[in-house]
């Protein structure tokens, strides 16, 4: 640990909280700039909403949400309208304060008028969301899934999903929400940090039982009940890829601001925690994304009143150790260098002796760490005999003398992007809008577009004409920028943020390509802009040569 930073450069920096924990100029860091901001409840809802506007069917895995305070009137009006058109609709909503975590400040309501206005509504930014009333139950209990996702690179986009995750259970049998049970958090909220305080909480001593289990144990159970587990996984993969696609445009704006192209800087990767709820019909719904998921593999146990001890949690260990180990394997900068180096390992008998005598033999599950410490990677195959893919090193066709990875279990992280890129690339429209935005930002290190940048964008893309004068361009810029800035998201810089630019872009697209569906309007305008910018670049290149 280097609480005051470190002078000598490292290959990999493991920051505790955010990208900005230390100043770094090389290597790889385990956080992306702006990720914490991007996955806050309001920002995530906004990013998904933009995608829902373009692709409503593809993005129906996120509950209908409204942002408070600014969308409170819209929330009231839309609920009233839906109730009028379907009097049998008896919805429940969940109110979640922005930036909250671990169930903090969350409550359920039956009617918009029940929103608590402690202080003024202005002072409590939050998201109000349709509550999923019919979740899948196991042992009559509601549960959610925590899946670990590695965003290995933003450009090109590389996403990995861990093959196993955690299922976190409520501790009171579930009933559909009624006015009587709305406040029962142990029935409705699956947060571990809340349920641990219930007297019904069961610390799991294996992966199949208790209040926290592996997701694979749930899948086994579902599969034995005849559920289509393959389809469920494919739906989950699609949810993860689509969510990351919704986040990438703004992440790229943060990235170029913190690590400007052409300047020395690190590359980034990040482990994200996806919280997913399964509906009764097995449809996965996204609840939230965590930029800083807990990697604890122990839990506190009260030995006697007021006396706590940390004890290992086998379920956390099973899932999280593999995620960190394989993240390091995937980003390992030595991997390439090592390819051709032969490592001579001790013979099996010597290695067994070494393991038996090794002081680090506290817990063989951690042996991959020891193997690096003790320089005997053979520990690994011993330690992992019970894990999937274990024992490979003992197979004659598997040459363990090639690499220290040879004895490790197969990767728990499965690549899903670019593997499935073909299926999802058509969704990456806002990414292309963000590329236009970044091109016109001008000054390196900024995240907002000034009026001159916006005018240059319009001019270079040939978007102004007799029907759309430069005066109208300025009015559009001022109107949209003022509204976004009045929402009070980021006052540090003045100018037009990416979301405001996206709104302006959609506006221009609707104007230019009236009769098409929105996503086709936007795609056509992107093509139009890219075409004119490519022509301009070509012209500049020729002039430059001349
Ligand atoms: P936090 O960051 O505070 O944990 P979440 O968005 O994860 O906030 O919500 C907390 C819990 O509330 C979730 O784990 C889940 O059990 C429940 N929950 C959240 N949103 C919904 C929803 N739309 N429908 C049903 N349950 C929900």
Coordinates of C-alpha atoms and ligand atoms in Angstrom, one line a residue:
X1 CA 0.0 0.0 0.0
X2 CA 1.2 3.5 -0.9
X3 CA -1.1 5.9 0.8
X4 CA 1.1 8.9 -0.3
X5 CA 1.6 7.7 -3.9
X6 CA 4.6 6.0 -5.3
X7 CA 7.5 7.5 -7.2
X8 CA 8.7 4.5 -9.2
X9 CA 6.3 3.5 -12.0
X10 CA 4.3 0.2 -11.7
X11 CA 2.9 -2.2 -14.3
X12 CA -0.5 -2.3 -12.6
X13 CA -2.0 0.1 -10.1
X14 CA -4.8 -1.2 -7.9
X15 CA -6.7 1.8 -6.7
X16 CA -9.1 1.5 -3.8
X17 CA -11.7 4.0 -4.9
X18 CA -11.3 5.9 -8.1
X19 CA -9.0 6.7 -11.0
X20 CA -7.8 9.8 -9.2
X21 CA -6.4 8.1 -6.1
X22 CA -2.9 8.8 -7.4
X23 CA -1.2 10.6 -10.2
X24 CA -0.1 8.1 -12.7
X25 CA 1.4 8.4 -16.2
X26 CA 2.1 4.8 -17.4
X27 CA 1.1 1.2 -16.8
X28 CA -2.5 0.1 -16.2
X29 CA -4.9 1.3 -13.5
X30 CA -7.9 -0.7 -12.3
X31 CA -10.3 2.3 -12.6
X32 CA -11.7 4.4 -15.5
X33 CA -12.0 8.1 -15.0
X34 CA -15.6 9.1 -14.6
X35 CA -16.9 5.5 -13.9
X36 CA -18.1 6.4 -10.4
X37 CA -20.0 9.4 -11.8
X38 CA -21.4 7.3 -14.6
X39 CA -23.0 4.5 -12.5
X40 CA -24.7 6.9 -10.0
X41 CA -28.4 6.2 -10.1
X42 CA -29.4 9.3 -12.0
X43 CA -26.6 9.2 -14.6
X44 CA -27.1 5.5 -15.3
X45 CA -30.9 6.1 -15.6
X46 CA -30.2 8.9 -18.1
X47 CA -27.8 6.9 -20.1
X48 CA -30.2 4.0 -20.3
X49 CA -33.1 6.3 -21.1
X50 CA -31.2 7.7 -24.1
X51 CA -30.8 4.2 -25.4
X52 CA -34.4 3.4 -24.6
X53 CA -35.5 6.4 -26.8
X54 CA -33.5 4.9 -29.7
X55 CA -34.1 1.2 -29.1
X56 CA -37.1 0.7 -26.8
X57 CA -37.3 -3.1 -27.2
X58 CA -33.6 -3.8 -26.9
X59 CA -33.5 -1.7 -23.6
X60 CA -36.6 -3.1 -21.9
X61 CA -34.4 -4.7 -19.2
X62 CA -34.4 -1.5 -17.1
X63 CA -37.5 -0.5 -15.1
X64 CA -39.3 2.6 -16.2
X65 CA -37.6 5.4 -14.2
X66 CA -38.1 9.1 -13.5
X67 CA -35.4 11.5 -12.2
X68 CA -36.3 13.7 -9.2
X69 CA -36.8 16.5 -8.7
X70 CA -37.0 17.7 -12.4
X71 CA -39.2 14.9 -13.6
X72 CA -41.6 14.9 -10.7
X73 CA -44.4 16.6 -12.7
X74 CA -43.8 14.1 -15.6
X75 CA -43.9 11.2 -13.1
X76 CA -47.2 12.3 -11.7
X77 CA -48.7 13.0 -15.2
X78 CA -47.6 9.7 -16.7
X79 CA -48.8 7.6 -13.7
X80 CA -52.1 9.3 -13.8
X81 CA -52.4 8.7 -17.6
X82 CA -51.5 5.0 -17.3
X83 CA -53.9 4.5 -14.4
X84 CA -56.7 6.2 -16.5
X85 CA -56.0 4.0 -19.4
X86 CA -55.9 0.8 -17.3
X87 CA -57.8 1.1 -14.0
X88 CA -56.7 -2.4 -13.0
X89 CA -53.1 -1.3 -12.9
X90 CA -52.0 -1.1 -9.2
X91 CA -48.3 -0.1 -9.4
X92 CA -45.7 0.1 -6.7
X93 CA -42.7 2.4 -7.1
X94 CA -39.3 2.4 -5.4
X95 CA -37.6 5.7 -4.6
X96 CA -33.8 5.6 -4.5
X97 CA -31.6 8.6 -3.5
X98 CA -28.9 9.4 -6.0
X99 CA -25.5 8.3 -4.9
X100 CA -27.0 6.1 -2.2
X101 CA -25.8 2.5 -1.7
X102 CA -26.5 -0.5 0.4
X103 CA -30.2 0.2 0.4
X104 CA -29.7 3.6 2.1
X105 CA -32.7 5.9 2.1
X106 CA -34.7 3.5 -0.2
X107 CA -38.5 3.2 0.3
X108 CA -41.5 1.9 -1.6
X109 CA -44.6 3.9 -2.5
X110 CA -48.0 3.2 -4.0
X111 CA -48.7 6.7 -5.3
X112 CA -46.6 9.6 -6.5
X113 CA -48.1 11.7 -3.7
X114 CA -46.3 9.5 -1.2
X115 CA -42.9 10.7 -2.1
X116 CA -41.3 12.1 1.0
X117 CA -40.4 15.7 0.7
X118 CA -38.2 16.0 3.8
X119 CA -36.6 19.4 3.4
X120 CA -37.3 20.5 -0.2
X121 CA -37.5 18.1 -3.1
X122 CA -34.7 20.1 -4.7
X123 CA -32.3 18.9 -2.0
X124 CA -33.0 15.3 -2.6
X125 CA -32.1 14.2 -6.1
X126 CA -33.3 10.6 -6.5
X127 CA -34.6 8.1 -9.0
X128 CA -38.1 6.8 -8.7
X129 CA -38.7 3.5 -10.5
X130 CA -41.4 1.0 -11.3
X131 CA -41.1 -1.7 -8.7
X132 CA -40.8 -5.3 -10.0
X133 CA -43.6 -6.9 -8.1
X134 CA -43.2 -10.5 -9.4
X135 CA -39.6 -11.5 -8.9
X136 CA -38.5 -15.1 -9.2
X137 CA -38.5 -16.7 -5.7
X138 CA -36.3 -19.5 -4.4
X139 CA -37.4 -21.0 -1.0
X140 CA -40.2 -18.4 -1.1
X141 CA -37.5 -15.6 -0.8
X142 CA -36.7 -12.7 -3.1
X143 CA -33.0 -12.6 -4.2
X144 CA -30.8 -10.7 -6.6
X145 CA -27.7 -11.6 -8.5
X146 CA -24.3 -9.8 -8.3
X147 CA -22.3 -10.5 -11.4
X148 CA -18.8 -9.4 -11.9
X149 CA -17.9 -7.8 -15.3
X150 CA -14.4 -6.8 -16.4
X151 CA -14.3 -3.8 -18.7
X152 CA -10.8 -4.5 -20.0
X153 CA -10.7 -1.7 -22.5
X154 CA -12.9 1.1 -23.8
X155 CA -11.3 1.5 -27.2
X156 CA -11.5 -1.1 -28.6
X157 CA -14.4 -2.2 -26.4
X158 CA -13.5 -5.4 -24.5
X159 CA -15.9 -6.9 -22.0
X160 CA -15.6 -10.1 -19.9
X161 CA -18.3 -11.7 -17.6
X162 CA -17.5 -13.9 -14.7
X163 CA -19.0 -17.3 -15.1
X164 CA -20.3 -17.4 -11.6
X165 CA -21.7 -14.7 -9.3
X166 CA -23.5 -14.3 -6.0
X167 CA -27.2 -14.6 -5.1
X168 CA -28.2 -12.4 -2.2
X169 CA -31.3 -13.4 -0.4
X170 CA -34.0 -11.5 1.5
X171 CA -34.7 -12.9 5.0
X172 CA -38.5 -12.7 5.1
X173 CA -40.8 -14.7 2.8
X174 CA -41.8 -12.5 -0.1
X175 CA -45.3 -11.1 -0.6
X176 CA -46.4 -8.8 -3.4
X177 CA -46.3 -5.2 -2.1
X178 CA -49.4 -4.0 -0.1
X179 CA -49.8 -0.9 2.0
X180 CA -49.2 -3.1 5.0
X181 CA -45.9 -4.7 4.0
X182 CA -44.3 -1.8 1.9
X183 CA -41.9 -0.9 4.7
X184 CA -40.6 -4.5 5.4
X185 CA -37.1 -4.2 4.1
X186 CA -36.2 -7.8 4.8
X187 CA -39.0 -8.8 2.5
X188 CA -38.4 -6.3 -0.4
X189 CA -34.7 -5.3 -0.4
X190 CA -32.1 -7.9 -1.1
X191 CA -29.1 -5.9 0.2
X192 CA -26.7 -8.0 2.2
X193 CA -25.8 -5.0 4.4
X194 CA -29.5 -4.8 5.5
X195 CA -30.4 -8.5 5.7
X196 CA -27.4 -9.3 7.8
X197 CA -29.2 -7.5 10.6
X198 CA -32.2 -9.9 10.4
X199 CA -32.4 -12.7 12.9
X200 CA -33.2 -15.0 10.0
X201 CA -29.9 -14.3 8.2
X202 CA -28.0 -17.5 7.6
X203 CA -24.3 -17.3 7.0
X204 CA -23.6 -19.8 4.2
X205 CA -21.1 -22.5 5.1
X206 CA -21.4 -23.9 1.5
X207 CA -22.4 -22.4 -1.8
X208 CA -25.9 -23.9 -2.0
X209 CA -27.6 -22.7 1.1
X210 CA -28.0 -19.7 3.4
X211 CA -28.6 -16.0 2.6
X212 CA -25.7 -15.7 0.2
X213 CA -25.2 -18.4 -2.4
X214 CA -23.4 -18.8 -5.7
X215 CA -25.4 -18.0 -8.8
X216 CA -24.4 -21.3 -10.3
X217 CA -26.1 -23.1 -7.4
X218 CA -29.4 -21.2 -8.3
X219 CA -28.9 -22.1 -12.0
X220 CA -28.5 -25.8 -11.0
X221 CA -31.8 -25.6 -9.2
X222 CA -33.5 -23.8 -12.0
X223 CA -32.2 -26.3 -14.5
X224 CA -33.4 -29.2 -12.4
X225 CA -36.9 -27.6 -12.5
X226 CA -36.6 -27.6 -16.3
X227 CA -35.8 -23.9 -16.8
X228 CA -33.9 -22.9 -20.0
X229 CA -30.7 -21.8 -18.3
X230 CA -28.8 -21.3 -21.6
X231 CA -31.4 -18.7 -22.7
X232 CA -31.1 -17.0 -19.3
X233 CA -27.3 -16.7 -19.6
X234 CA -27.6 -15.3 -23.1
X235 CA -30.2 -12.8 -21.9
X236 CA -27.8 -11.8 -19.1
X237 CA -24.9 -11.4 -21.5
X238 CA -27.0 -9.2 -23.7
X239 CA -28.1 -7.1 -20.7
X240 CA -24.5 -6.6 -19.7
X241 CA -23.3 -5.7 -23.2
X242 CA -26.1 -3.3 -23.8
X243 CA -25.6 -1.6 -20.5
X244 CA -21.9 -1.1 -21.2
X245 CA -22.8 0.3 -24.6
X246 CA -25.0 2.8 -22.8
X247 CA -22.1 3.9 -20.6
X248 CA -19.3 4.1 -23.1
X249 CA -20.1 7.4 -24.8
X250 CA -19.7 9.5 -21.7
X251 CA -16.8 7.4 -20.4
X252 CA -15.0 8.3 -23.5
X253 CA -15.5 12.0 -22.8
X254 CA -14.1 11.5 -19.3
X255 CA -11.2 9.4 -20.7
X256 CA -10.0 12.0 -23.2
X257 CA -10.3 14.7 -20.6
X258 CA -8.1 12.8 -18.1
X259 CA -5.8 11.0 -20.5
X260 CA -5.6 13.2 -23.6
X261 CA -4.5 11.4 -26.7
X262 CA -0.8 11.9 -27.4
X263 CA 0.1 12.6 -23.8
X264 CA 1.7 10.0 -21.5
X265 CA -0.9 8.2 -19.4
X266 CA -2.0 4.8 -18.2
X267 CA -4.5 2.5 -19.8
X268 CA -7.5 1.5 -17.7
X269 CA -9.5 -1.6 -16.8
X270 CA -12.2 -2.0 -14.2
X271 CA -14.2 -4.7 -12.4
X272 CA -17.8 -3.7 -12.2
X273 CA -20.6 -5.3 -10.1
X274 CA -23.9 -5.7 -12.0
X275 CA -27.0 -6.1 -9.8
X276 CA -29.6 -8.1 -11.6
X277 CA -33.1 -9.2 -10.5
X278 CA -34.8 -12.1 -12.2
X279 CA -38.5 -11.8 -12.8
X280 CA -40.8 -14.8 -12.3
X281 CA -40.7 -15.5 -16.1
X282 CA -36.8 -15.5 -15.8
X283 CA -36.3 -12.2 -17.6
X284 CA -33.3 -10.5 -16.1
X285 CA -33.7 -6.8 -15.1
X286 CA -30.9 -4.4 -14.3
X287 CA -31.1 -2.8 -10.9
X288 CA -27.7 -1.0 -10.8
X289 CA -24.0 -1.1 -11.6
X290 CA -21.4 -0.7 -8.9
X291 CA -18.1 0.9 -9.8
X292 CA -16.5 -0.3 -6.6
X293 CA -18.0 -3.7 -5.8
X294 CA -17.0 -5.2 -2.4
X295 CA -14.3 -7.8 -2.8
X296 CA -14.4 -8.9 0.8
X297 CA -14.1 -12.6 1.3
X298 CA -14.8 -12.6 5.0
X299 CA -17.8 -11.6 7.1
X300 CA -18.1 -10.4 10.6
X301 CA -19.5 -12.8 13.2
X302 CA -20.6 -11.8 16.6
X303 CA -18.8 -14.2 19.0
X304 CA -20.4 -12.8 22.1
X305 CA -22.4 -9.5 22.5
X306 CA -20.3 -6.7 21.0
X307 CA -17.3 -9.0 20.2
X308 CA -16.9 -9.5 16.5
X309 CA -14.5 -11.7 14.5
X310 CA -13.8 -11.9 10.8
X311 CA -14.4 -15.4 9.5
X312 CA -13.9 -16.7 6.0
X313 CA -17.0 -16.7 3.7
X314 CA -16.7 -19.7 1.4
X315 CA -19.2 -18.3 -1.1
X316 CA -17.5 -14.9 -1.5
X317 CA -14.2 -16.6 -1.7
X318 CA -15.3 -19.0 -4.4
X319 CA -16.5 -16.2 -6.7
X320 CA -14.3 -13.2 -5.9
X321 CA -10.9 -14.9 -5.7
X322 CA -11.4 -16.2 -9.2
X323 CA -12.5 -12.8 -10.5
X324 CA -9.4 -11.0 -9.2
X325 CA -7.0 -13.8 -10.2
X326 CA -8.3 -13.8 -13.7
X327 CA -8.5 -10.1 -14.1
X328 CA -4.8 -10.0 -13.3
X329 CA -4.2 -12.9 -15.7
X330 CA -6.0 -10.9 -18.5
X331 CA -4.2 -7.6 -17.9
X332 CA -0.8 -9.2 -17.0
X333 CA 1.8 -7.1 -18.8
X334 CA 4.4 -9.9 -18.4
X335 CA 2.2 -12.3 -20.3
X336 CA 3.6 -11.5 -23.8
X337 CA 7.2 -11.3 -22.5
X338 CA 6.8 -14.6 -20.8
X339 CA 5.5 -16.5 -23.8
X340 CA 8.9 -17.8 -24.9
X341 CA 10.5 -18.1 -21.5
X342 CA 10.7 -21.7 -20.2
X343 CA 10.2 -22.1 -16.5
X344 CA 11.6 -25.1 -14.8
X345 CA 9.4 -26.4 -12.2
X346 CA 10.1 -28.9 -9.4
X347 CA 9.0 -32.5 -9.9
X348 CA 5.6 -33.5 -8.4
X349 CA 7.2 -35.2 -5.4
X350 CA 9.4 -32.2 -4.6
X351 CA 6.5 -29.9 -5.1
X352 CA 4.3 -31.8 -2.7
X353 CA 7.1 -31.7 -0.1
X354 CA 7.4 -27.9 -0.7
X355 CA 3.7 -27.4 -0.1
X356 CA 3.7 -29.4 3.0
X357 CA 6.6 -27.5 4.5
X358 CA 5.6 -24.1 3.2
X359 CA 4.7 -21.6 5.9
X360 CA 2.3 -19.8 3.7
X361 CA 0.0 -22.9 3.7
X362 CA -2.7 -21.0 5.6
X363 CA -5.3 -21.7 3.0
X364 CA -4.6 -23.5 -0.1
X365 CA -7.2 -21.7 -2.0
X366 CA -4.9 -18.7 -2.1
X367 CA -2.0 -20.7 -3.4
X368 CA -1.7 -18.9 -6.7
X369 CA -0.5 -15.9 -4.6
X370 CA 1.9 -18.1 -2.7
X371 CA 3.2 -19.6 -5.9
X372 CA 4.4 -16.2 -7.0
X373 CA 5.8 -15.6 -3.5
X374 CA 7.5 -19.0 -3.2
X375 CA 8.4 -19.1 -6.9
X376 CA 6.8 -22.6 -7.2
X377 CA 3.7 -22.2 -9.4
X378 CA 3.0 -25.9 -8.8
X379 CA 1.1 -25.0 -5.6
X380 CA -1.6 -24.0 -7.9
X381 CA -2.5 -27.3 -9.3
X382 CA -2.6 -28.8 -5.8
X383 CA -4.8 -26.0 -4.5
X384 CA -7.2 -26.1 -7.3
X385 CA -7.9 -29.7 -7.6
X386 CA -11.5 -29.1 -6.4
X387 CA -12.1 -26.2 -8.8
X388 CA -13.3 -26.4 -12.4
X389 CA -10.5 -27.0 -14.9
X390 CA -8.2 -28.2 -12.1
X391 CA -5.7 -31.0 -12.5
X392 CA -4.8 -29.9 -16.0
X393 CA -1.2 -29.7 -15.0
X394 CA -1.2 -33.4 -14.3
X395 CA -2.4 -34.4 -17.8
X396 CA 0.3 -35.6 -20.0
X397 CA -0.7 -33.5 -23.0
X398 CA -0.7 -30.3 -20.9
X399 CA 2.8 -28.9 -20.8
X400 CA 3.1 -27.1 -17.5
X401 CA 6.7 -26.1 -18.1
X402 CA 5.6 -23.5 -20.6
X403 CA 4.0 -20.8 -18.4
X404 CA 3.1 -20.2 -14.8
X405 CA -0.5 -20.1 -16.0
X406 CA -0.3 -23.7 -17.0
X407 CA -1.5 -25.0 -13.6
X408 CA -4.2 -22.4 -13.1
X409 CA -7.9 -23.3 -13.6
X410 CA -9.4 -22.2 -16.9
X411 CA -10.4 -18.6 -16.9
X412 CA -13.6 -17.7 -15.0
X413 CA -13.9 -14.6 -17.1
X414 CA -15.6 -15.2 -20.4
X415 CA -15.1 -12.7 -23.2
X416 CA -18.4 -11.4 -24.6
X417 CA -17.2 -8.4 -26.5
X418 CA -15.9 -8.2 -29.2
X419 CA -16.9 -11.9 -29.4
X420 CA -20.6 -10.9 -30.0
X421 CA -19.8 -7.5 -31.5
X422 CA -21.7 -8.3 -34.7
X423 CA -24.9 -8.7 -32.8
X424 CA -24.6 -5.5 -30.9
X425 CA -22.6 -3.0 -33.0
X426 CA -25.8 -1.5 -34.5
X427 CA -26.6 -0.2 -31.0
X428 CA -23.5 1.9 -30.7
X429 CA -25.0 5.1 -32.2
X430 CA -24.4 7.4 -29.3
X431 CA -20.8 6.3 -29.3
X432 CA -20.5 7.8 -32.8
X433 CA -22.3 10.9 -31.6
X434 CA -19.8 11.2 -28.8
X435 CA -16.9 10.9 -31.3
X436 CA -18.3 13.9 -33.1
X437 CA -18.6 15.7 -29.8
X438 CA -15.0 14.9 -28.7
X439 CA -13.7 16.1 -32.1
X440 CA -15.2 19.5 -31.6
X441 CA -14.3 19.9 -27.9
X442 CA -11.1 21.7 -29.0
X443 CA -9.2 22.4 -25.8
X444 CA -7.7 19.2 -24.4
X445 CA -8.9 18.3 -20.9
X446 CA -12.4 19.7 -21.2
X447 CA -15.7 17.8 -21.1
X448 CA -18.0 20.5 -22.3
X449 CA -18.5 22.1 -25.7
X450 CA -18.4 25.9 -26.1
X451 CA -20.7 27.8 -28.5
X452 CA -17.9 28.2 -31.0
X453 CA -17.2 24.5 -31.0
X454 CA -20.9 23.9 -31.6
X455 CA -21.0 26.3 -34.5
X456 CA -17.9 24.7 -36.1
X457 CA -19.6 21.3 -35.8
X458 CA -22.7 22.7 -37.6
X459 CA -20.5 24.4 -40.3
X460 CA -18.1 21.5 -40.9
X461 CA -20.9 19.0 -41.1
X462 CA -22.9 21.3 -43.5
X463 CA -26.0 21.3 -41.3
X464 CA -26.9 24.9 -41.7
X465 CA -29.1 26.0 -44.6
X466 CA -31.8 28.5 -45.5
X467 CA -34.2 26.7 -43.1
X468 CA -31.7 26.5 -40.3
X469 CA -29.7 29.7 -40.0
X470 CA -26.7 30.2 -37.8
X471 CA -28.9 32.3 -35.5
X472 CA -31.2 29.3 -34.9
X473 CA -28.1 27.2 -34.2
X474 CA -27.1 29.6 -31.4
X475 CA -30.6 29.5 -30.0
X476 CA -30.6 25.7 -30.0
X477 CA -27.3 25.7 -28.3
X478 CA -28.3 28.2 -25.6
X479 CA -31.7 26.6 -24.9
X480 CA -30.5 23.1 -24.5
X481 CA -27.3 24.0 -22.6
X482 CA -29.1 26.2 -20.2
X483 CA -31.7 23.5 -19.4
X484 CA -29.0 20.9 -18.8
X485 CA -26.9 23.2 -16.7
X486 CA -29.9 24.2 -14.6
X487 CA -30.3 20.5 -13.6
X488 CA -27.2 21.2 -11.5
X489 CA -25.1 18.1 -12.5
X490 CA -21.7 19.6 -13.0
X491 CA -21.0 23.3 -12.4
X492 CA -17.3 23.0 -12.7
X493 CA -17.2 23.9 -16.4
X494 CA -19.6 25.9 -18.4
X495 CA -20.7 24.8 -21.8
X496 CA -22.6 21.9 -23.4
X497 CA -22.2 18.5 -21.8
X498 CA -22.4 15.3 -23.9
X499 CA -26.1 14.5 -23.0
X500 CA -27.1 18.1 -24.1
X501 CA -25.2 17.6 -27.3
X502 CA -26.9 14.2 -27.8
X503 CA -30.3 16.0 -27.3
X504 CA -29.4 18.7 -29.8
X505 CA -28.2 16.0 -32.2
X506 CA -31.5 14.1 -31.9
X507 CA -33.3 17.4 -32.5
X508 CA -31.4 18.0 -35.7
X509 CA -31.9 14.5 -36.9
X510 CA -35.6 14.7 -36.4
X511 CA -35.7 17.9 -38.3
X512 CA -33.7 16.6 -41.2
X513 CA -35.2 13.1 -41.6
X514 CA -38.8 13.6 -40.6
X515 CA -40.6 10.4 -41.4
X516 CA -38.1 7.8 -40.1
X517 CA -38.0 6.1 -36.7
X518 CA -35.7 8.0 -34.3
X519 CA -32.8 5.5 -34.5
X520 CA -32.8 5.7 -38.3
X521 CA -33.0 9.5 -38.2
X522 CA -30.0 9.6 -35.9
X523 CA -28.0 7.0 -37.9
X524 CA -28.7 8.9 -41.1
X525 CA -27.5 12.2 -39.6
X526 CA -24.3 10.5 -38.2
X527 CA -23.6 9.1 -41.6
X528 CA -24.1 12.5 -43.1
X529 CA -21.8 14.2 -40.6
X530 CA -19.1 11.5 -40.9
X531 CA -19.2 11.8 -44.7
X532 CA -18.7 15.6 -44.6
X533 CA -15.9 15.4 -42.0
X534 CA -14.1 12.7 -43.9
X535 CA -14.3 14.9 -47.1
X536 CA -13.0 17.8 -45.1
X537 CA -10.1 15.7 -43.7
X538 CA -9.2 14.6 -47.1
X539 CA -9.2 18.1 -48.4
X540 CA -7.0 19.3 -45.6
X541 CA -4.6 16.4 -46.2
X542 CA -4.3 17.3 -49.9
X543 CA -3.8 21.0 -49.0
X544 CA -1.3 20.1 -46.4
X545 CA 0.7 18.0 -49.0
X546 CA 0.4 20.9 -51.4
Ligands
LIG1 P1 -28.5 0.3 -3.5 O1 -27.4 0.9 -4.3 O2 -28.9 1.2 -2.3 O3 -28.3 -1.1 -3.1 P2 -30.4 -0.7 -5.5 O4 -30.8 -0.1 -6.7 O5 -29.4 -1.9 -5.6 O6 -29.8 0.3 -4.5 O7 -31.6 -1.2 -4.7 C1 -31.6 -1.9 -3.4 C2 -32.4 -3.2 -3.5 O8 -33.8 -2.8 -3.7 C3 -32.1 -4.1 -4.6 O9 -31.0 -4.9 -4.2 C4 -33.4 -4.8 -4.8 O10 -33.5 -5.9 -3.9 C5 -34.4 -3.8 -4.5 N1 -34.8 -3.1 -5.8 C6 -34.2 -2.1 -6.4 N2 -34.9 -1.7 -7.5 C7 -35.9 -2.5 -7.6 C8 -37.0 -2.6 -8.5 N3 -37.1 -1.7 -9.5 N4 -37.9 -3.6 -8.4 C9 -37.8 -4.4 -7.3 N5 -36.8 -4.4 -6.4 C10 -35.9 -3.4 -6.5

